[in-house]
Amino acid sequence: MKNSIITYLLLGSLCLGTWSCGDIAFGDSFLEKAPGGDITIDTIFSSKMYADRALISAYATLRTGLTVHENNGQYFEYQSPGNKLGWDNLDALTDIISTRCNWGGVYGTYYGGQYNAETENGSFATKFGFNPIQDASWTGIRKGFLYINNVDRVPDMTDDEKKIRKGEARMVIACQYHELMRHFGGIPLLYTDIQAGNDMGTDYSRQTFEKTVDFIVSLCDQAASELPWVVAPVDDGRFTKASAMALKIRVLLMAASPLFNANKPYLEMGKPTIANADKIPVEDIDKMTWYGNYDQNRWQKVVTACEEFFQENEKNSNFYHLVESVSQDVEGYRDAFSRCYAERYNGEILIATCRTMRTFGELYHRMYFGPSADTNGNAGRGYGGGCVTLNYVDMFPYSNGEKASYTQWIREHGSIGTLDNNPFVNRDPRLYESVMIVGDRFQGRVAEMWVGGRERVAQDNPRAITGFCIRKFLWDYNEATFHNKPANYAYMRLAEVYLAYAEALNETGNKGDAYKYLNKVRNRVGLPDMSDALLHRLQSGKIIPSYSECSLIGDAELREEILDERAREFSFEEVRWFDIARWKRGDIFQKDLYGITIMPEGGSIDAGNLKLSFSDPTMEDMRYWKHKFSPKWFLSAFPTSEINKGYGLIQNPGW
């Protein structure tokens, strides 16, 4: 086998905004023209129209957390569905979801303990693949560099246009490297597209984590210097300077966290294979998955990056802002939260990764995560991929900010409740917009989440077997809120910047200001300001990890509350997994997860006297790592097929 990092296929055609270049091998000759094809690089960059399509093609490789599927043999995106856990959601690996979709990627591959480095060779049903044959990351990086290196020859574009579009392409590259970094740690870094004239001198070996972070940050900084702070509504979805500065914050926060920023690694790196032994400097081998020490200044870098973002936003009339409630009541708070992550050009979304679907109704979310039927009469929906845990529901406090507990309610009130007097009444409004809750409004009626009800249906049906299912991205699952709602995915929102700032402020000893930015997110949904007393009540009874390998100075209870707040705010937006991993929360991996069963006890909805019986919590099916947990799970395995090529890719520890 030739010395190459990857061989992959550029997909698509000009009509989809792509160009076809056949099989491309980094380290081998670049084929400018596909066998039998008529489109060459010269053609692509001969006009603005074709160049724009090429850039859109690079955008199309970006990750979305929405579940998509095949259409007439063509994927809606480059990243095949298998790379998103076989149509599952990344939250199914956390304490938020207990998936019951037994043909999805999570149930068999991860829960069943079948995930390993060999699995990554095909990247089917894994959370993010490195495999170049099927995965979008290297395709997006390649396309981004090809655009940057060739757009200057386009005759009918101005210099300003070329500068901005280069910034956009740089952000595609930065996003893809950031995804690889947070799943794998240090990775091979390419600084340009690989052509026949430069492939032999290119270093394809795995780089240290520090070099990886620095490179992504440099891409963000350069893109920020090239991009406008905002774009017109017609250009919604294009990267901006705000996008670049926000992604930099996310990367720096990940890098400052104990997984990477500690005085000892989460696991010792093993010796490289014989094939790779001469490709990596000995002193770098240990630094592929961490910095090599703890440095408080890494938290300060997050603080500084956030403050630079806010200063720039202020100079631009605070264009970016949280979507706020138009009325100070539950309905207003719910409406604001449901709009903040899905409404186009809303001032809160900093990075959006859209797809060709016109509406949310074209997504596979309707199949895997919804209730039993939609208003079009399509039955058999909800394949069990979105079974939300009681653990997650209990993260949502009461609307007055106080701690909520299902089991405490049962102890105090007994197991019999009604639609308006049950363990889930008067909670944080985000609960009802994130999770389908019994008795909540749904399609102009109440949500029937009891056995025999229209949403829960039969007791052994997997669609909501925990007593709950996803509501986020589904809303009322009808024409007005789903089937004809334009599809949009918030890859990053302003709320994440606020909470990153709060977290970094806490870890740099500035608890008072951390409260202020935590409160910005809480207040949006009507929750009261945080106080020391309330914080202690919310976190009482928890065993909060200590980090002897880090010289952390932040308040441990506030750290935990911020992580809980991020879980509440960003469910199903691919945030929780990385929070668990970067804080090395093996305790969350190993904790017992629960569901409940709700049964009709008497009366009826029509008569207004329906009674419901709420069961004791029942433990969910065991996950492989419950008793066999290893810190190796914090980062993914590299495919053995790539390691065996011998270009300098070293496996992550434990795999």
Tab-separated table of C-alpha atoms in Angstrom, residues 53 73 79 120 158 326 454 467 514 541:
chain	number	residue	atom	x	y	z
A	53	ARG	CA	-21.330	25.948	-6.109
A	73	GLY	CA	-29.573	6.567	-3.517
A	79	GLN	CA	-21.669	12.242	6.282
A	120	GLU	CA	-14.146	2.429	12.858
A	158	THR	CA	-14.206	41.163	-6.733
A	326	VAL	CA	-42.551	38.544	24.153
A	454	ARG	CA	-52.136	7.948	21.748
A	467	GLY	CA	-42.462	7.288	29.972
A	514	ALA	CA	-20.100	33.683	36.434
A	541	GLY	CA	-26.911	15.234	47.884
